[in-house]
Coordinates of C-alpha atoms in Angstrom, one line a residue:
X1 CA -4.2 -30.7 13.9
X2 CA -1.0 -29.2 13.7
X3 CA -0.2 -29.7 10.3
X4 CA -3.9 -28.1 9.2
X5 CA -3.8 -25.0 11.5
X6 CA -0.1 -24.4 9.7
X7 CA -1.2 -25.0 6.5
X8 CA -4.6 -22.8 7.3
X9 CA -2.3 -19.6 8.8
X10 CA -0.4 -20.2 5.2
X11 CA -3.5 -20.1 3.0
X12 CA -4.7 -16.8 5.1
X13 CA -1.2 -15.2 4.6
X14 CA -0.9 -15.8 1.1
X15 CA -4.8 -14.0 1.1
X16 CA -3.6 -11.1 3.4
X17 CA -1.6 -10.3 0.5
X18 CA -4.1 -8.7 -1.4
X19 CA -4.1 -5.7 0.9
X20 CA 0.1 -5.1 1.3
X21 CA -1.5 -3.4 4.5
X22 CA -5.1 -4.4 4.7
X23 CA -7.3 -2.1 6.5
X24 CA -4.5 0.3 7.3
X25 CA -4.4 1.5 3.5
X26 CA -5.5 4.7 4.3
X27 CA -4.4 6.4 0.9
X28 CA -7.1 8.9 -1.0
X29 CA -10.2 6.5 -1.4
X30 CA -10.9 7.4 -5.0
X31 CA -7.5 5.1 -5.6
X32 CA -7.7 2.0 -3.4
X33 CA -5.2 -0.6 -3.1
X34 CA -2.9 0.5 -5.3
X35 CA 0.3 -1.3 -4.5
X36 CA -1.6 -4.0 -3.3
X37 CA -1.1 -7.9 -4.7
X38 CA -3.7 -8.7 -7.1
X39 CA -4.0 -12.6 -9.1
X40 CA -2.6 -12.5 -12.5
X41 CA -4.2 -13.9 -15.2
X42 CA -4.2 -17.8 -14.9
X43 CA -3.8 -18.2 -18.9
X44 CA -1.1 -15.9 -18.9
X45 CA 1.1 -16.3 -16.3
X46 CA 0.8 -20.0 -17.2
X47 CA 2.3 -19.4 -20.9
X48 CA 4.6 -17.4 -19.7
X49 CA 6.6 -20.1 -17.7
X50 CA 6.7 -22.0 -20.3
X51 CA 9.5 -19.2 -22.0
X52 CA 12.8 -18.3 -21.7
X53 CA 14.4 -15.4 -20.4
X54 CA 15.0 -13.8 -23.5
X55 CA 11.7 -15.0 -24.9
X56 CA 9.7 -12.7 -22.1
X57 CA 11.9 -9.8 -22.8
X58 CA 11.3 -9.9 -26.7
X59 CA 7.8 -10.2 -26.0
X60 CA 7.2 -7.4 -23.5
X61 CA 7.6 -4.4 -26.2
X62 CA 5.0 -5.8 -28.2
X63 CA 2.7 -6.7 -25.3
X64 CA -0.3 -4.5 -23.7
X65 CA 0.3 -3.5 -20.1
X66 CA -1.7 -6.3 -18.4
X67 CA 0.9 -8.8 -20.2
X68 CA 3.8 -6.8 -19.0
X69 CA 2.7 -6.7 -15.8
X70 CA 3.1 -10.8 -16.0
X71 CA 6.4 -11.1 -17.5
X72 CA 7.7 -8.6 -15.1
X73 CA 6.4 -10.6 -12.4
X74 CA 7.8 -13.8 -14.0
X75 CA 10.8 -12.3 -14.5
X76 CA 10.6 -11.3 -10.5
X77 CA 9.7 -14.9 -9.8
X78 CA 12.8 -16.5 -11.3
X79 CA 15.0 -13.9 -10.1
X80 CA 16.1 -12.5 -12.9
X81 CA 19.6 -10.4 -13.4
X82 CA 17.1 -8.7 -15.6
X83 CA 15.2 -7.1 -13.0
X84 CA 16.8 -3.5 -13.2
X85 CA 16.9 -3.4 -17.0
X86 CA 13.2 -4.3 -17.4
X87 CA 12.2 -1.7 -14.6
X88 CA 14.4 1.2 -16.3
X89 CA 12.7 0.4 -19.5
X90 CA 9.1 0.5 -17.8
X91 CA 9.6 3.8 -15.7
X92 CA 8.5 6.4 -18.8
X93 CA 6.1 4.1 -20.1
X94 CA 2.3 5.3 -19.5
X95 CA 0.6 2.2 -20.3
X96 CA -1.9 1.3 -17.5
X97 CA -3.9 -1.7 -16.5
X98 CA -7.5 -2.1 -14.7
X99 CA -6.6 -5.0 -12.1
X100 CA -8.9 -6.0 -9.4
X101 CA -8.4 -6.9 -5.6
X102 CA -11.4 -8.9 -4.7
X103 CA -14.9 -6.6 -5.9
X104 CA -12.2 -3.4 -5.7
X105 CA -10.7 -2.2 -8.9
X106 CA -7.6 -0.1 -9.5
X107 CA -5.2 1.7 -12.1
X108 CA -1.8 0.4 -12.2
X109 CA 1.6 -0.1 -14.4
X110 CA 4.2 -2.5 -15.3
X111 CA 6.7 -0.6 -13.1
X112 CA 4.6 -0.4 -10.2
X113 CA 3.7 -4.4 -10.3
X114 CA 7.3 -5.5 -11.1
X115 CA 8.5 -3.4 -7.4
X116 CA 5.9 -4.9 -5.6
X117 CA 6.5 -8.4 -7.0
X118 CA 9.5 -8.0 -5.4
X119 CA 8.6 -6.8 -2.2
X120 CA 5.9 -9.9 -1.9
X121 CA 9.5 -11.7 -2.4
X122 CA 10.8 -10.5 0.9
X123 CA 6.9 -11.4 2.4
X124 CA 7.4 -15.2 1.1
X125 CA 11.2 -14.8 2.1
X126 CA 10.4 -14.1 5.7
X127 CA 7.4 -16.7 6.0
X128 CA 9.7 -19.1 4.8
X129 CA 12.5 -18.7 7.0
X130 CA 9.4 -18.5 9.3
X131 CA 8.3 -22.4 8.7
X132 CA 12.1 -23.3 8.3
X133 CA 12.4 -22.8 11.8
X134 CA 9.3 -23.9 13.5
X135 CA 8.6 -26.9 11.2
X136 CA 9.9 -30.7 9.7
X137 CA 11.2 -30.7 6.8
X138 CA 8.5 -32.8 5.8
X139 CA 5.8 -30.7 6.8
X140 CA 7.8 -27.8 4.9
X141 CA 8.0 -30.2 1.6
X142 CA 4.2 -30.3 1.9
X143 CA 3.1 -26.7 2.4
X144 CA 5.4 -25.8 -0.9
X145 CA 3.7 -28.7 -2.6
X146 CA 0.6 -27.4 -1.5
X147 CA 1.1 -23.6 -2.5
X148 CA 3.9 -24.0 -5.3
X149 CA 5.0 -20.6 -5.7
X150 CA 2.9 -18.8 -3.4
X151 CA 4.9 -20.7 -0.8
X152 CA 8.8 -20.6 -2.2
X153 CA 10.7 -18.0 -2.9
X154 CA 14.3 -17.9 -4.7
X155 CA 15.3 -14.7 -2.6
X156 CA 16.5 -14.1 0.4
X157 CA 15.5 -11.2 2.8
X158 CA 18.3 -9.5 2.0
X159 CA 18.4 -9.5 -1.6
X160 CA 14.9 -7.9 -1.7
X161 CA 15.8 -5.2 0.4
X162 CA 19.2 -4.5 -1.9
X163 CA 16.9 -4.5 -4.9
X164 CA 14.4 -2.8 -3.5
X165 CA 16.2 0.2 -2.3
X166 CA 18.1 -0.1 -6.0
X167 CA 14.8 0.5 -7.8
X168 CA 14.1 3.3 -5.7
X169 CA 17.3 5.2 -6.7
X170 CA 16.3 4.2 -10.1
X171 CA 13.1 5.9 -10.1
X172 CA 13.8 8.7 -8.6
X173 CA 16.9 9.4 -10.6
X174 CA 14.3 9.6 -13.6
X175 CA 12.8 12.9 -14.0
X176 CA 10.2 11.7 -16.5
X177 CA 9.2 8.9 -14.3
X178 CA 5.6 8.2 -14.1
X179 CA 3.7 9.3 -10.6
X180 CA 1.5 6.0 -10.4
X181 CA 5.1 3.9 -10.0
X182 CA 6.0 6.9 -7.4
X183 CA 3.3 6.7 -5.7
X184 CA 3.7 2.9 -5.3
X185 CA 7.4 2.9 -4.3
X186 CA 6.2 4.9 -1.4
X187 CA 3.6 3.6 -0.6
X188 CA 5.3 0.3 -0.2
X189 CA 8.1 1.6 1.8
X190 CA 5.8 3.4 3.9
X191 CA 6.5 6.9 3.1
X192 CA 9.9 6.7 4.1
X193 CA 13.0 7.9 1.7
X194 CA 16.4 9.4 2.1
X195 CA 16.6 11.5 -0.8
X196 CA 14.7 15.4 0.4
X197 CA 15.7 16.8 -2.7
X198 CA 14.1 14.1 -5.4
X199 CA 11.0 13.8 -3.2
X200 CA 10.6 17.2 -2.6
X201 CA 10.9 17.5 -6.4
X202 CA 8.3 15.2 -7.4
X203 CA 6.1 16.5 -4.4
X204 CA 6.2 20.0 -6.3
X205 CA 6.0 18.2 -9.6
X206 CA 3.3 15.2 -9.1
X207 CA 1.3 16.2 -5.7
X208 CA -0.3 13.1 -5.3
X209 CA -0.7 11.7 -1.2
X210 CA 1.7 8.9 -1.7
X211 CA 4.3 11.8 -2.6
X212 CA 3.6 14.4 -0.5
X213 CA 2.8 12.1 2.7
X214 CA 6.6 10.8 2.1
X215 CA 7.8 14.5 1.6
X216 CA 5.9 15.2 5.1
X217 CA 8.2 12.1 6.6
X218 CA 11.0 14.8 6.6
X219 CA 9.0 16.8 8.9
X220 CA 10.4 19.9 7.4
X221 CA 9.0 22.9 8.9
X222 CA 9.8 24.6 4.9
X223 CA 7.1 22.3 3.4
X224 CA 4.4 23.6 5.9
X225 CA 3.1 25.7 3.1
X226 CA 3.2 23.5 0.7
X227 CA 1.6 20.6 2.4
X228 CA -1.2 23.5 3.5
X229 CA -1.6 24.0 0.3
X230 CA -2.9 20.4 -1.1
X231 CA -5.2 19.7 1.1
X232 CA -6.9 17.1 0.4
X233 CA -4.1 15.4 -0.8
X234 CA -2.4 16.2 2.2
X235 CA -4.2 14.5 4.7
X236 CA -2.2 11.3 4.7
X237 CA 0.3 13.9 5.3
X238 CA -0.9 15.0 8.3
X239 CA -1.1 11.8 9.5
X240 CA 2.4 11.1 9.3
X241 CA 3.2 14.9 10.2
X242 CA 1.3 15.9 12.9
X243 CA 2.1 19.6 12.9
X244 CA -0.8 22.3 14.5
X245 CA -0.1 24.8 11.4
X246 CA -2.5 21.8 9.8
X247 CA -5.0 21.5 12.5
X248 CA -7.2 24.5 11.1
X249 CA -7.6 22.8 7.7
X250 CA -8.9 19.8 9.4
X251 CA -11.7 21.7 11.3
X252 CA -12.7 23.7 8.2
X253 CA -13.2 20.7 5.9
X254 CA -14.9 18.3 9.2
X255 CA -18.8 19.2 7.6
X256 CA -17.1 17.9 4.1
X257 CA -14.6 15.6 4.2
X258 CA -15.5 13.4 8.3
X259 CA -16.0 10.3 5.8
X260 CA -12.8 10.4 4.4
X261 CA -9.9 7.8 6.0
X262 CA -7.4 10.1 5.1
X263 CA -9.0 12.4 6.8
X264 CA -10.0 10.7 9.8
X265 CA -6.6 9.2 10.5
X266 CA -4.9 13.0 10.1
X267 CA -7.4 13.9 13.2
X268 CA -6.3 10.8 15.5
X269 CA -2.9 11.5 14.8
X270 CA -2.6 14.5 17.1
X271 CA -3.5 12.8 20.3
X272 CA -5.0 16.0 22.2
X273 CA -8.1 16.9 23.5
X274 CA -8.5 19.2 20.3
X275 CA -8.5 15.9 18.4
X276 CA -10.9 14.3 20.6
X277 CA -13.7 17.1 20.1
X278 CA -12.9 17.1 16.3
X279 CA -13.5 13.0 16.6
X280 CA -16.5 13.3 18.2
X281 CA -17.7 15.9 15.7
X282 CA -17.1 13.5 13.2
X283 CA -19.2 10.9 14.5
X284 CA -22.1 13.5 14.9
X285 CA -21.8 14.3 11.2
X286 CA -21.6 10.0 10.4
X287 CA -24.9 10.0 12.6
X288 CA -26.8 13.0 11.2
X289 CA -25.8 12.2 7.5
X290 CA -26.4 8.4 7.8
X291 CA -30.5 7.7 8.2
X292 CA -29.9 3.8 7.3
X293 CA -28.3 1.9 10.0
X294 CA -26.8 -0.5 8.1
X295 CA -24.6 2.8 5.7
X296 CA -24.1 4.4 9.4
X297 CA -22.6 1.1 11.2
X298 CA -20.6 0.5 8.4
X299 CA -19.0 4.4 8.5
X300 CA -18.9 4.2 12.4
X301 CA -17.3 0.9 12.8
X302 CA -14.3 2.5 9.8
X303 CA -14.2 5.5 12.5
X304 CA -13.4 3.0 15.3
X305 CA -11.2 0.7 13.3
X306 CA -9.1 4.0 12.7
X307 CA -9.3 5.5 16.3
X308 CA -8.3 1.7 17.7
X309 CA -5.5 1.7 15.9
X310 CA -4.1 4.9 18.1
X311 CA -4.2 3.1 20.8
X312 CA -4.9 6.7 22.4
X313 CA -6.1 7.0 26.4
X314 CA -7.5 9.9 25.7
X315 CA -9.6 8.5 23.2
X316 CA -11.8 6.1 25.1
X317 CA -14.6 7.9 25.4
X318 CA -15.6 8.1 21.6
X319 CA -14.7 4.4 21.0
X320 CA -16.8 3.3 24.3
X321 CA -19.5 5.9 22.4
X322 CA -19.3 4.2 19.2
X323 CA -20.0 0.7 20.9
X324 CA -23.4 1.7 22.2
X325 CA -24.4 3.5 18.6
X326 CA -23.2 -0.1 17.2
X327 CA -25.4 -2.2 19.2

């Protein structure tokens, strides 16, 4: 029984990848799970294993982006000193993919695949060291025969996070980079950089929520306008950057925008009784807007999900409110 729940945790952690952060994805809805993990193509990514090194790298200038997006992978997979060379070559190239996350489909790039193949590196990296703790070495022999690569990893928790913080710097030092890989890079690192003065220059350049969100991680009182300014781009922002010059924005746009996740999560993020009556306004609007039950459960229980996750007091109330309307 042991061996099966393992193996079972395993199988629903290799599946959790699809959503990098699952239901906490909160980034503008008309781009969902952007840096997310989505399957390659089987026929593909099996061809590609059967060539070399310099094989892939030959073949990815005359590929279309879906194929580079697998050799870039590959290349991740086998740890390649190539890494950085492949992802410099990929940062000003606008080729873009339709890949799919279960039913959900998305826009992505080359670039933006190849950093998170590596930060699904450090995922299998930790879960391994994981198992290599708490299991035999027989049951461990198993689970990688079971999952192959899904299961093994060549690098070590460390590694990612040098190369990882080295394709940052790489992308940012690019001015001509494209936003799609910024928005992924930050999205991945949860809107946290180092560098104010390249993020604040793509914020001004590319102001996407990914890039303004991490901009708003600086909490820079400067930006206020700016961030004011986008709006709806912003809220994401506002989630990670609480400030009250925002708060207006947020009850103009609560008739327009109370579906939007972005938006909700900006709202909980304050944590006052302002917030509460704004929450609570937002379930009105779900209710009155919503004459199906089974469209309004589905928006109310997203409205709970979000305000759970607060783990607010002072929000109680709505959550207890949102039960009953559930039932």
């Amino acid at each position: 029984m042991k061996r099966f729940m393992l193996s079972l945790s395993l199988l629903c952690a290799i599946a959790s990848n699809a959503q990098l952060a699952g239901d906490t994805n909160l980034v503008a809805e008309n781009e969902p799970g952007r840096s997310a993990r989505s399957s390659r193509g089987g026929s593909t990514a099996m061809e590609l294993k059967t060539l070399t090194e310099a094989e892939l790298l030959q073949a990815i200038s005359q590929s279309n982006a879906e194929t580079k997006i697998a050799i870039s992978e590959e290349l991740v997979e086998r740890k390649s000193g190539k890494v950085y060379e492949l992802f410099t070559k990929l940062l000003t190239e606008d080729d873009v993919a339709e890949r799919k996350i279960g039913v959900i489909s998305y826009q992505t790039n080359a670039a933006s695949e190849l950093y998170v193949a590596v930060a699904h590196q450090k995922e299998k990296a930790d879960r391994k060291k994981y198992y290599e703790k708490t299991t035999t070495k027989g049951l461990q022999k198993e689970l990688k025969g079971m999952f192959g690569r899904d299961y093994d990893t060549k690098w070590t928790q460390a590694e990612t996070d040098a190369c990882l913080a080295k394709l940052t710097a790489i992308a940012l030092a690019d001015n001509n980079v494209a936003p799609l890989t910024l928005n992924t890079i930050f999205y991945t690192s949860n809107f946290k950089n180092k560098n104010y003065s390249r993020v604040k220059f793509f914020a001004q350049k590319y102001p996407t929520a990914e890039i303004l969100a991490t901009l708003a991680n600086f909490r820079n009182p400067s930006d206020i306008q700016y961030l004011t300014k986008h709006a709806q781009a912003s809220y994401l922002s506002y989630s990670v950057y609480p400030h009250a010059a925002f708060y207006p924005t947020l009850q103009m746009n609560v008739d327009k925008d109370f579906e939007n996740k972005d938006f909700q999560n900006a709202i909980t993020a304050y944590k006052n009784l302002d917030s509460k009556v704004l929450l609570d306004k937002v379930c009105k609007n779900i209710c009155s807007n919503n004459a199906v039950k089974v469209n309004r459960d589905d928006k109310l229980f997203q409205l709970y999900s979000i305000i759970e996750k607060r783990n607010c007091r002072l929000y109680d109330p709505i959550l207890k409110h949102i039960d009953k309307l559930l039932q």
